[in-house]
mmCIF file of C-alpha atoms in Angstrom:
data_model
loop_
_atom_site.group_PDB
_atom_site.id
_atom_site.type_symbol
_atom_site.label_atom_id
_atom_site.label_comp_id
_atom_site.label_asym_id
_atom_site.label_seq_id
_atom_site.Cartn_x
_atom_site.Cartn_y
_atom_site.Cartn_z
ATOM 1 C CA MET A 1073 123.701 74.700 107.851
ATOM 2 C CA TYR A 1074 123.588 76.221 111.496
ATOM 3 C CA ASP A 1075 122.149 73.907 113.302
ATOM 4 C CA ASN A 1076 121.581 74.393 117.207
ATOM 5 C CA LYS A 1077 122.537 78.537 116.519
ATOM 6 C CA ARG A 1078 119.605 80.551 118.422
ATOM 7 C CA LEU A 1079 119.376 83.461 117.404
ATOM 8 C CA LEU A 1080 116.914 86.166 118.766
ATOM 9 C CA ILE A 1081 114.870 88.357 116.658
ATOM 10 C CA LEU A 1082 113.208 91.438 117.610
ATOM 11 C CA GLY A 1083 110.035 92.111 116.557
ATOM 12 C CA ALA A 1084 107.585 89.529 114.927
ATOM 13 C CA GLY A 1085 105.530 91.594 112.591
ATOM 14 C CA ARG A 1086 105.333 91.989 108.852
ATOM 15 C CA GLY A 1087 108.473 93.465 108.187
ATOM 16 C CA GLN A 1088 110.316 90.707 109.941
ATOM 17 C CA LEU A 1089 109.175 87.694 108.254
ATOM 18 C CA GLY A 1090 111.658 87.690 105.288
ATOM 19 C CA LEU A 1091 114.384 87.113 108.495
ATOM 20 C CA TYR A 1092 112.497 84.363 110.421
ATOM 21 C CA LYS A 1093 111.940 82.416 106.639
ATOM 22 C CA ALA A 1094 115.447 82.967 105.678
ATOM 23 C CA ALA A 1095 116.534 81.637 109.356
ATOM 24 C CA LYS A 1096 114.805 78.788 109.453
ATOM 25 C CA GLU A 1097 116.093 77.768 105.703
ATOM 26 C CA LEU A 1098 119.176 78.532 107.248
ATOM 27 C CA GLY A 1099 118.235 75.741 110.291
ATOM 28 C CA ILE A 1100 118.800 78.329 113.158
ATOM 29 C CA HIS A 1101 116.368 78.072 116.059
ATOM 30 C CA THR A 1102 114.955 81.241 116.048
ATOM 31 C CA ILE A 1103 113.554 83.090 119.458
ATOM 32 C CA ALA A 1104 111.187 85.626 118.559
ATOM 33 C CA GLY A 1105 111.403 89.028 120.974
ATOM 34 C CA THR A 1106 107.992 90.488 121.377
ATOM 35 C CA MET A 1107 105.121 91.983 123.396
ATOM 36 C CA PRO A 1108 102.241 89.509 124.019
ATOM 37 C CA ASN A 1109 99.296 92.013 122.925
ATOM 38 C CA ALA A 1110 98.978 92.009 119.170
ATOM 39 C CA HIS A 1111 98.873 89.948 116.037
ATOM 40 C CA LYS A 1112 102.096 89.091 114.984
ATOM 41 C CA PRO A 1113 102.846 87.057 111.804
ATOM 42 C CA CYS A 1114 106.017 85.866 112.539
ATOM 43 C CA LEU A 1115 105.064 83.764 115.686
ATOM 44 C CA ASN A 1116 104.505 80.736 113.348
ATOM 45 C CA LEU A 1117 107.713 80.574 112.106
ATOM 46 C CA ALA A 1118 109.287 81.521 115.322
ATOM 47 C CA ASP A 1119 110.533 77.888 117.442
ATOM 48 C CA GLU A 1120 110.634 79.946 120.469
ATOM 49 C CA ILE A 1121 108.649 83.075 122.028
ATOM 50 C CA SER A 1122 110.117 84.955 124.567
ATOM 51 C CA TYR A 1123 107.921 88.343 125.296
ATOM 52 C CA MET A 1124 109.670 91.330 126.169
ATOM 53 C CA ASP A 1125 109.498 95.534 125.501
ATOM 54 C CA ILE A 1126 111.653 95.485 122.688
ATOM 55 C CA SER A 1127 111.764 99.292 122.973
ATOM 56 C CA ASN A 1128 113.265 98.867 126.555
ATOM 57 C CA PRO A 1129 116.862 97.831 126.913
ATOM 58 C CA ASP A 1130 117.114 97.101 130.579
ATOM 59 C CA GLU A 1131 114.592 94.684 130.282
ATOM 60 C CA VAL A 1132 115.895 93.219 126.935
ATOM 61 C CA GLU A 1133 118.698 92.671 128.686
ATOM 62 C CA GLN A 1134 117.690 90.803 131.858
ATOM 63 C CA LYS A 1135 114.835 88.538 129.266
ATOM 64 C CA VAL A 1136 118.239 87.043 127.326
ATOM 65 C CA LYS A 1137 120.206 86.164 129.993
ATOM 66 C CA ASP A 1138 118.698 82.792 130.692
ATOM 67 C CA LEU A 1139 118.468 82.085 126.640
ATOM 68 C CA ASN A 1140 121.636 80.889 125.506
ATOM 69 C CA LEU A 1141 122.023 83.419 122.554
ATOM 70 C CA ASP A 1142 124.121 82.912 119.626
ATOM 71 C CA GLY A 1143 123.307 86.211 118.271
ATOM 72 C CA ALA A 1144 120.517 88.451 117.853
ATOM 73 C CA ALA A 1145 119.056 90.738 115.297
ATOM 74 C CA THR A 1146 116.540 92.993 113.581
ATOM 75 C CA CYS A 1147 114.780 94.028 110.758
ATOM 76 C CA CYS A 1148 112.633 96.928 108.994
ATOM 77 C CA LEU A 1149 112.070 98.210 112.596
ATOM 78 C CA ASP A 1150 113.737 101.249 114.560
ATOM 79 C CA THR A 1151 111.862 99.982 118.061
ATOM 80 C CA GLY A 1152 114.099 97.429 118.934
ATOM 81 C CA ILE A 1153 117.786 98.950 117.372
ATOM 82 C CA VAL A 1154 119.443 100.437 120.941
ATOM 83 C CA SER A 1155 118.080 97.266 123.050
ATOM 84 C CA LEU A 1156 119.741 95.034 120.132
ATOM 85 C CA ALA A 1157 123.372 96.990 120.176
ATOM 86 C CA ARG A 1158 122.876 96.722 124.333
ATOM 87 C CA ILE A 1159 122.737 92.836 124.123
ATOM 88 C CA CYS A 1160 125.114 92.556 121.373
ATOM 89 C CA ASP A 1161 127.880 94.958 123.586
ATOM 90 C CA LYS A 1162 126.779 92.739 127.010
ATOM 91 C CA GLU A 1163 126.686 88.955 125.348
ATOM 92 C CA ASN A 1164 129.802 89.579 123.036
ATOM 93 C CA LEU A 1165 127.470 89.130 119.807
ATOM 94 C CA VAL A 1166 128.295 90.296 116.695
ATOM 95 C CA GLY A 1167 126.301 93.320 115.244
ATOM 96 C CA LEU A 1168 126.176 97.480 116.391
ATOM 97 C CA ASN A 1169 127.371 98.935 119.188
ATOM 98 C CA GLU A 1170 125.334 100.700 121.710
ATOM 99 C CA GLU A 1171 127.077 103.942 121.217
ATOM 100 C CA ALA A 1172 126.228 103.664 117.828
ATOM 101 C CA ALA A 1173 122.730 102.599 117.901
ATOM 102 C CA ILE A 1174 122.233 105.734 120.281
ATOM 103 C CA MET A 1175 123.109 107.822 117.815
ATOM 104 C CA CYS A 1176 121.058 106.350 115.071
ATOM 105 C CA GLY A 1177 117.891 107.310 117.618
ATOM 106 C CA ASP A 1178 119.303 111.344 118.124
ATOM 107 C CA LYS A 1179 119.320 113.041 115.283
ATOM 108 C CA TYR A 1180 121.144 115.799 117.295
ATOM 109 C CA LYS A 1181 124.045 113.554 118.119
ATOM 110 C CA MET A 1182 123.863 112.489 114.975
ATOM 111 C CA LYS A 1183 124.224 115.547 113.284
ATOM 112 C CA GLU A 1184 126.922 116.571 115.164
ATOM 113 C CA ALA A 1185 129.051 113.132 114.316
ATOM 114 C CA PHE A 1186 128.296 114.345 110.841
ATOM 115 C CA LYS A 1187 129.772 117.686 111.289
ATOM 116 C CA LYS A 1188 132.785 116.412 113.258
ATOM 117 C CA TYR A 1189 132.950 113.905 110.150
ATOM 118 C CA ASN A 1190 132.995 115.985 107.234
ATOM 119 C CA VAL A 1191 129.503 114.676 105.990
ATOM 120 C CA ASN A 1192 127.509 116.617 103.464
ATOM 121 C CA THR A 1193 124.218 117.388 105.380
ATOM 122 C CA ALA A 1194 121.885 120.535 106.463
ATOM 123 C CA ARG A 1195 123.402 123.229 108.514
ATOM 124 C CA HIS A 1196 121.362 122.462 111.958
ATOM 125 C CA PHE A 1197 121.081 124.532 115.596
ATOM 126 C CA VAL A 1198 119.900 123.095 118.683
ATOM 127 C CA VAL A 1199 117.088 124.589 120.357
ATOM 128 C CA ARG A 1200 115.424 124.635 123.825
ATOM 129 C CA ASN A 1201 112.898 128.009 124.264
ATOM 130 C CA GLU A 1202 111.970 130.738 121.242
ATOM 131 C CA ASN A 1203 114.686 132.595 122.130
ATOM 132 C CA GLU A 1204 117.408 130.404 120.678
ATOM 133 C CA LEU A 1205 115.217 129.130 117.874
ATOM 134 C CA LYS A 1206 115.080 133.397 116.950
ATOM 135 C CA ASN A 1207 118.966 132.999 117.282
ATOM 136 C CA ALA A 1208 119.037 130.186 115.028
ATOM 137 C CA LEU A 1209 117.154 131.715 112.064
ATOM 138 C CA GLU A 1210 119.273 134.561 112.399
ATOM 139 C CA ASN A 1211 121.719 132.381 110.853
ATOM 140 C CA LEU A 1212 119.660 130.024 108.809
ATOM 141 C CA LYS A 1213 117.324 131.350 106.106
ATOM 142 C CA LEU A 1214 113.957 130.402 105.938
ATOM 143 C CA PRO A 1215 112.476 127.800 105.030
ATOM 144 C CA VAL A 1216 113.663 125.896 107.694
ATOM 145 C CA ILE A 1217 112.639 122.404 109.106
ATOM 146 C CA VAL A 1218 112.017 122.226 112.780
ATOM 147 C CA LYS A 1219 112.876 118.401 114.242
ATOM 148 C CA ALA A 1220 112.475 116.373 117.149
ATOM 149 C CA THR A 1221 115.488 114.353 117.701
ATOM 150 C CA ASP A 1222 113.910 111.343 119.317
ATOM 151 C CA LEU A 1223 111.084 110.025 116.819
ATOM 152 C CA GLN A 1224 110.995 108.635 113.757
ATOM 153 C CA GLY A 1225 109.106 108.681 110.614
ATOM 154 C CA SER A 1226 106.963 112.430 110.140
ATOM 155 C CA LYS A 1227 106.387 112.651 113.416
ATOM 156 C CA GLY A 1228 107.211 115.816 114.980
ATOM 157 C CA ILE A 1229 108.621 117.124 111.858
ATOM 158 C CA TYR A 1230 107.654 120.489 110.282
ATOM 159 C CA ILE A 1231 108.647 122.440 107.423
ATOM 160 C CA ALA A 1232 108.684 126.864 108.349
ATOM 161 C CA LYS A 1233 108.689 129.578 105.743
ATOM 162 C CA LYS A 1234 108.283 132.141 107.865
ATOM 163 C CA GLU A 1235 109.171 132.922 111.092
ATOM 164 C CA GLU A 1236 105.732 132.572 113.093
ATOM 165 C CA GLU A 1237 105.344 128.644 111.482
ATOM 166 C CA ALA A 1238 108.890 127.946 112.452
ATOM 167 C CA ILE A 1239 108.025 129.095 116.558
ATOM 168 C CA ASP A 1240 104.494 127.345 115.883
ATOM 169 C CA GLY A 1241 106.614 124.190 115.014
ATOM 170 C CA PHE A 1242 108.788 124.228 117.513
ATOM 171 C CA ASN A 1243 105.861 124.456 120.075
ATOM 172 C CA GLU A 1244 104.014 121.623 118.579
ATOM 173 C CA THR A 1245 107.715 119.529 118.631
ATOM 174 C CA MET A 1246 108.449 120.218 122.026
ATOM 175 C CA ASN A 1247 104.462 119.027 123.031
ATOM 176 C CA LEU A 1248 105.642 115.466 121.240
ATOM 177 C CA THR A 1249 109.381 114.864 121.944
ATOM 178 C CA LYS A 1250 110.504 113.132 125.545
ATOM 179 C CA ARG A 1251 113.452 115.346 125.388
ATOM 180 C CA ASP A 1252 113.773 118.716 126.366
ATOM 181 C CA TYR A 1253 115.167 120.378 122.921
ATOM 182 C CA CYS A 1254 114.912 119.966 119.337
ATOM 183 C CA ILE A 1255 117.167 120.889 116.220
ATOM 184 C CA VAL A 1256 115.986 123.540 113.542
ATOM 185 C CA GLU A 1257 117.963 123.298 110.190
ATOM 186 C CA GLU A 1258 118.161 124.158 106.505
ATOM 187 C CA PHE A 1259 115.458 122.994 104.422
ATOM 188 C CA ILE A 1260 117.393 121.429 101.511
ATOM 189 C CA GLU A 1261 114.602 121.428 98.553
ATOM 190 C CA GLY A 1262 115.528 118.621 96.038
ATOM 191 C CA TYR A 1263 115.109 115.268 95.135
ATOM 192 C CA GLU A 1264 115.080 112.357 98.099
ATOM 193 C CA PHE A 1265 116.316 109.027 97.700
ATOM 194 C CA GLY A 1266 117.629 106.133 99.693
ATOM 195 C CA ALA A 1267 120.365 103.661 99.829
ATOM 196 C CA GLN A 1268 121.219 100.173 101.579
ATOM 197 C CA ALA A 1269 124.595 99.153 102.550
ATOM 198 C CA PHE A 1270 125.987 96.657 104.405
ATOM 199 C CA VAL A 1271 129.180 96.723 106.594
ATOM 200 C CA TYR A 1272 130.843 93.775 108.270
ATOM 201 C CA LYS A 1273 134.160 93.979 110.210
ATOM 202 C CA ASN A 1274 134.836 97.742 109.131
ATOM 203 C CA ASP A 1275 134.694 96.987 105.583
ATOM 204 C CA VAL A 1276 131.415 98.714 103.499
ATOM 205 C CA LEU A 1277 130.347 95.899 101.292
ATOM 206 C CA PHE A 1278 128.100 97.626 99.397
ATOM 207 C CA VAL A 1279 125.777 100.803 98.941
ATOM 208 C CA MET A 1280 122.518 100.531 96.624
ATOM 209 C CA PRO A 1281 121.116 103.746 96.191
ATOM 210 C CA HIS A 1282 117.341 103.212 95.102
ATOM 211 C CA GLY A 1283 114.531 105.250 94.002
ATOM 212 C CA ASP A 1284 111.262 105.959 96.424
ATOM 213 C CA GLU A 1285 107.322 106.328 95.652
ATOM 214 C CA THR A 1286 105.257 108.483 97.866
ATOM 215 C CA TYR A 1287 101.821 108.704 98.345
ATOM 216 C CA MET A 1288 100.522 112.424 99.423
ATOM 217 C CA SER A 1289 98.856 111.970 102.679
ATOM 218 C CA HIS A 1290 98.972 114.498 105.594
ATOM 219 C CA THR A 1291 102.965 114.281 104.755
ATOM 220 C CA ALA A 1292 104.603 112.267 101.842
ATOM 221 C CA VAL A 1293 104.410 108.483 102.899
ATOM 222 C CA PRO A 1294 106.602 106.042 101.242
ATOM 223 C CA VAL A 1295 104.858 103.562 99.279
ATOM 224 C CA GLY A 1296 107.432 102.053 97.469
ATOM 225 C CA HIS A 1297 111.108 101.474 96.560
ATOM 226 C CA TYR A 1298 112.805 100.886 93.041
ATOM 227 C CA VAL A 1299 116.389 99.915 91.721
ATOM 228 C CA PRO A 1300 118.225 101.256 89.883
ATOM 229 C CA LEU A 1301 118.359 104.706 90.985
ATOM 230 C CA ASP A 1302 118.093 106.985 87.375
ATOM 231 C CA VAL A 1303 120.852 109.731 88.251
ATOM 232 C CA LYS A 1304 124.427 110.194 86.668
ATOM 233 C CA ASP A 1305 127.437 107.923 87.670
ATOM 234 C CA ASP A 1306 129.303 111.149 89.518
ATOM 235 C CA ILE A 1307 125.930 111.256 91.382
ATOM 236 C CA ILE A 1308 126.107 107.390 92.498
ATOM 237 C CA GLU A 1309 129.700 108.040 93.527
ATOM 238 C CA LYS A 1310 129.158 110.797 95.332
ATOM 239 C CA THR A 1311 126.528 108.549 97.149
ATOM 240 C CA LYS A 1312 128.834 106.184 97.790
ATOM 241 C CA THR A 1313 131.183 108.643 99.735
ATOM 242 C CA GLU A 1314 128.856 110.571 101.507
ATOM 243 C CA VAL A 1315 127.149 107.570 102.708
ATOM 244 C CA LYS A 1316 130.582 105.867 103.621
ATOM 245 C CA LYS A 1317 131.379 108.785 105.669
ATOM 246 C CA ALA A 1318 128.242 108.684 107.421
ATOM 247 C CA ILE A 1319 128.903 104.913 108.379
ATOM 248 C CA LYS A 1320 132.225 106.053 109.813
ATOM 249 C CA ALA A 1321 130.995 109.092 111.518
ATOM 250 C CA LEU A 1322 128.535 106.998 113.912
ATOM 251 C CA GLY A 1323 130.545 104.360 113.981
ATOM 252 C CA LEU A 1324 128.348 101.484 112.548
ATOM 253 C CA ASN A 1325 130.072 98.026 112.064
ATOM 254 C CA ASN A 1326 128.882 94.631 111.237
ATOM 255 C CA CYS A 1327 124.889 95.722 110.318
ATOM 256 C CA ALA A 1328 123.003 96.576 107.821
ATOM 257 C CA VAL A 1329 122.401 100.241 106.711
ATOM 258 C CA ASN A 1330 119.656 102.262 105.847
ATOM 259 C CA VAL A 1331 119.611 105.578 104.496
ATOM 260 C CA ASP A 1332 117.608 108.668 103.402
ATOM 261 C CA MET A 1333 119.197 111.393 101.509
ATOM 262 C CA ILE A 1334 118.684 114.293 99.057
ATOM 263 C CA LEU A 1335 120.111 115.631 96.191
ATOM 264 C CA LYS A 1336 120.261 119.412 94.732
ATOM 265 C CA ASP A 1337 122.470 120.946 93.017
ATOM 266 C CA ASN A 1338 124.294 117.726 91.675
ATOM 267 C CA GLU A 1339 125.464 117.649 95.510
ATOM 268 C CA VAL A 1340 124.278 114.627 97.829
ATOM 269 C CA TYR A 1341 122.982 115.566 101.420
ATOM 270 C CA ILE A 1342 122.804 112.833 104.049
ATOM 271 C CA ILE A 1343 119.614 113.156 105.824
ATOM 272 C CA GLU A 1344 119.814 110.368 108.322
ATOM 273 C CA LEU A 1345 120.815 107.083 108.999
ATOM 274 C CA THR A 1346 120.232 103.807 111.051
ATOM 275 C CA GLY A 1347 121.794 100.336 111.854
ATOM 276 C CA ARG A 1348 119.221 98.265 110.186
ATOM 277 C CA VAL A 1349 117.944 97.256 106.876
ATOM 278 C CA GLY A 1350 114.910 99.426 105.533
ATOM 279 C CA ALA A 1351 111.613 98.223 105.324
ATOM 280 C CA ASN A 1352 108.780 98.102 102.314
ATOM 281 C CA CYS A 1353 110.678 95.512 100.609
ATOM 282 C CA LEU A 1354 113.947 96.873 100.765
ATOM 283 C CA PRO A 1355 115.424 93.602 101.768
ATOM 284 C CA GLU A 1356 114.173 92.081 98.754
ATOM 285 C CA LEU A 1357 115.412 94.361 96.199
ATOM 286 C CA VAL A 1358 118.690 94.129 97.630
ATOM 287 C CA GLU A 1359 118.550 90.516 96.843
ATOM 288 C CA ILE A 1360 116.747 91.425 93.551
ATOM 289 C CA ASN A 1361 119.740 93.752 92.875
ATOM 290 C CA TYR A 1362 122.811 91.862 93.202
ATOM 291 C CA GLY A 1363 121.660 88.219 93.087
ATOM 292 C CA ILE A 1364 121.954 87.357 96.586
ATOM 293 C CA GLU A 1365 120.058 85.789 99.809
ATOM 294 C CA TYR A 1366 120.416 89.237 101.804
ATOM 295 C CA TYR A 1367 118.201 87.801 104.781
ATOM 296 C CA LYS A 1368 120.684 84.827 104.855
ATOM 297 C CA MET A 1369 123.572 87.477 105.025
ATOM 298 C CA ILE A 1370 121.948 89.045 107.748
ATOM 299 C CA ALA A 1371 120.941 86.392 109.848
ATOM 300 C CA SER A 1372 124.379 84.685 109.285
ATOM 301 C CA MET A 1373 126.541 87.629 110.236
ATOM 302 C CA ALA A 1374 124.549 87.566 113.440
ATOM 303 C CA ILE A 1375 125.070 84.156 115.065
ATOM 304 C CA SER A 1376 128.677 84.902 114.313
ATOM 305 C CA GLU A 1377 129.184 82.803 110.965
ATOM 306 C CA ASN A 1378 130.852 84.789 107.858
ATOM 307 C CA PRO A 1379 128.239 86.559 105.345
ATOM 308 C CA LEU A 1380 130.602 86.904 102.675
ATOM 309 C CA VAL A 1381 129.405 83.103 101.782
ATOM 310 C CA PHE A 1382 126.531 84.768 100.378
ATOM 311 C CA TRP A 1383 127.806 87.465 99.285
ATOM 312 C CA SER A 1384 130.406 86.100 97.414
ATOM 313 C CA GLN A 1385 127.881 84.339 95.168
ATOM 314 C CA LYS A 1386 126.098 87.528 93.723
ATOM 315 C CA SER A 1387 125.500 88.022 90.253
ATOM 316 C CA LYS A 1388 127.772 89.951 87.580
ATOM 317 C CA GLU A 1389 125.263 92.156 86.551
ATOM 318 C CA ASN A 1390 122.790 94.021 88.468
ATOM 319 C CA LYS A 1391 119.094 93.685 87.474
ATOM 320 C CA ALA A 1392 116.124 96.012 87.822
ATOM 321 C CA GLY A 1393 113.227 95.619 90.751
ATOM 322 C CA LEU A 1394 110.100 97.366 92.029
ATOM 323 C CA ALA A 1395 108.155 96.964 95.263
ATOM 324 C CA ARG A 1396 105.105 98.807 95.950
ATOM 325 C CA MET A 1397 102.296 98.657 98.463
ATOM 326 C CA ILE A 1398 98.911 97.751 97.248
ATOM 327 C CA ILE A 1399 96.758 100.719 99.191
ATOM 328 C CA GLU A 1400 93.084 101.883 99.153
ATOM 329 C CA THR A 1401 93.262 105.735 98.522
ATOM 330 C CA GLU A 1402 89.572 106.341 97.612
ATOM 331 C CA LYS A 1403 87.079 104.671 101.036
ATOM 332 C CA SER A 1404 87.560 102.954 104.068
ATOM 333 C CA GLY A 1405 85.631 99.732 104.721
ATOM 334 C CA ILE A 1406 85.060 95.981 105.646
ATOM 335 C CA LEU A 1407 86.680 94.362 103.492
ATOM 336 C CA LYS A 1408 84.740 91.438 101.457
ATOM 337 C CA GLU A 1409 86.744 90.000 99.386
ATOM 338 C CA ILE A 1410 89.916 90.463 97.013
ATOM 339 C CA LEU A 1411 90.188 88.972 93.517
ATOM 340 C CA ASN A 1412 93.608 88.583 91.803
ATOM 341 C CA SER A 1413 93.413 87.268 88.668
ATOM 342 C CA ASN A 1414 97.280 87.489 87.875
ATOM 343 C CA ALA A 1415 98.955 84.653 86.067
ATOM 344 C CA LYS A 1416 102.020 83.020 87.628
ATOM 345 C CA ASP A 1417 104.949 84.751 85.879
ATOM 346 C CA ASP A 1418 109.086 84.235 87.193
ATOM 347 C CA ASP A 1419 109.750 87.906 87.246
ATOM 348 C CA ILE A 1420 106.397 88.547 89.826
ATOM 349 C CA VAL A 1421 108.823 88.127 92.876
ATOM 350 C CA GLU A 1422 105.890 88.557 95.724
ATOM 351 C CA ILE A 1423 101.932 89.395 95.100
ATOM 352 C CA THR A 1424 100.946 89.374 99.242
ATOM 353 C CA PHE A 1425 97.855 90.542 101.219
ATOM 354 C CA PHE A 1426 97.759 91.311 104.821
ATOM 355 C CA LYS A 1427 94.216 91.779 104.809
ATOM 356 C CA GLU A 1428 91.920 89.052 105.441
ATOM 357 C CA GLU A 1429 87.945 88.652 104.797
ATOM 358 C CA ASN A 1430 85.997 91.240 107.547
ATOM 359 C CA ASP A 1431 89.366 93.028 108.219
ATOM 360 C CA GLU A 1432 89.206 96.804 108.165
ATOM 361 C CA ILE A 1433 90.498 98.693 105.196
ATOM 362 C CA LYS A 1434 91.416 102.587 105.947
ATOM 363 C CA LYS A 1435 91.584 105.296 103.169
ATOM 364 C CA PHE A 1436 95.645 104.981 102.958
ATOM 365 C CA GLU A 1437 97.449 107.887 105.430
ATOM 366 C CA ASN A 1438 100.845 105.896 106.641
ATOM 367 C CA SER A 1439 101.884 102.450 106.266
ATOM 368 C CA ASN A 1440 99.711 100.567 108.528
ATOM 369 C CA ASP A 1441 96.721 100.940 106.088
ATOM 370 C CA CYS A 1442 98.693 98.758 103.626
ATOM 371 C CA ILE A 1443 96.709 96.046 102.423
ATOM 372 C CA GLY A 1444 99.299 94.216 100.649
ATOM 373 C CA GLN A 1445 102.865 94.641 98.754
ATOM 374 C CA ILE A 1446 103.768 93.585 94.764
ATOM 375 C CA ILE A 1447 107.839 93.279 94.213
ATOM 376 C CA VAL A 1448 108.445 92.576 90.298
ATOM 377 C CA LYS A 1449 112.281 92.301 89.011
ATOM 378 C CA GLU A 1450 113.003 92.677 84.949
ATOM 379 C CA GLU A 1451 115.892 93.988 82.926
ATOM 380 C CA THR A 1452 115.166 97.462 82.972
ATOM 381 C CA LEU A 1453 113.114 99.541 85.324
ATOM 382 C CA ASP A 1454 110.967 100.748 82.380
ATOM 383 C CA LYS A 1455 109.535 96.867 82.143
ATOM 384 C CA CYS A 1456 109.390 96.208 85.911
ATOM 385 C CA LYS A 1457 106.881 100.081 85.913
ATOM 386 C CA ASP A 1458 104.916 98.584 83.062
ATOM 387 C CA LYS A 1459 104.837 94.660 84.983
ATOM 388 C CA LEU A 1460 103.526 96.361 87.935
ATOM 389 C CA ASP A 1461 100.933 98.414 86.369
ATOM 390 C CA VAL A 1462 99.169 95.421 84.903
ATOM 391 C CA ILE A 1463 99.377 93.672 87.837
ATOM 392 C CA ILE A 1464 97.658 96.368 89.960
ATOM 393 C CA ASN A 1465 94.892 96.378 87.066
ATOM 394 C CA ASN A 1466 94.652 92.778 87.769
ATOM 395 C CA ILE A 1467 94.163 93.132 91.845
ATOM 396 C CA ASN A 1468 90.305 94.015 92.474
ATOM 397 C CA ILE A 1469 89.526 95.000 96.274
ATOM 398 C CA ILE A 1470 86.044 94.621 97.130
ATOM 399 C CA LEU A 1471 84.634 96.741 100.426
ATOM 400 C CA LYS A 1472 81.142 95.660 101.950
#
């Protein structure tokens, strides 16, 4: 379909598999941008490999000068977002701009943009020392959250119910961050959820709220996602309103968007967002919900083709979907074998195992310990949950 178009994909891990496969089906020539020192499951799909540190925009900018690119993209990964935006700017490619990407990776700049555009979010203060922290605590009611502004996931985030805990959290955060400041913000305790969105030529095509399943390790770790989100229609509308305001606040354009939110007292608060599609099967849930080929939308837009070709094929009715990691919660060990006795079923979108015989299996603490994933679709979310429970019972992970 798009023969001879050259697309650089930043990252070659399991999270990017869907994007490589979609690009291949479209006839796009893919170039894997990745480091050479680890197992990368996408390398067998790539037409070409360019070794680079995707977290280093200066290096990536130099590497792409001779690649003759028609586009660049990534998915399910924050590491290369600023590099992606840099080369989109420098090479005049379709994608988010570097200023927006930098705000996505800096929680302080993001929160300041939210405040400017009246996005509903937790009140915050920037702090550089214990005196500034104490001043902030006088303006915020405990509990609070102390956050590093440049780290991903749950790194450098501490909930404090007492002033002493806030000080300890501040010191821990400052030991982890590369910056000379962090932020402290009010702790909004409520129902956490997320959303996927897509913005093309400054038009937000959709905002898809989704539920998140978590497993409590040292902190709550996402292990699954589902659609539809079981909340009232007014919450859905508030979610769409706040997400669109947040997208405008950061200047996100020509990109997929991943959003984290929290619901309290019937109000929707934006935690953070970034200009790429969410991980852990969220692209597949978009495909299920709308009946579209979402990875192909992302790939086609990146090479300056019209993604509306795929969006126009969406279903009239949305479908329910559920995705969940396969994890080991009891013990660690060496994998002997995986027994899967599930019969073929059109509503089982995917059962994938990431581990092979003799691989190390760790008791689950974070997403790197994931053994595999399951994705199902059905008419209702309850039917999805029932089906997934049956599937899990038919899988036996045997350790040596």
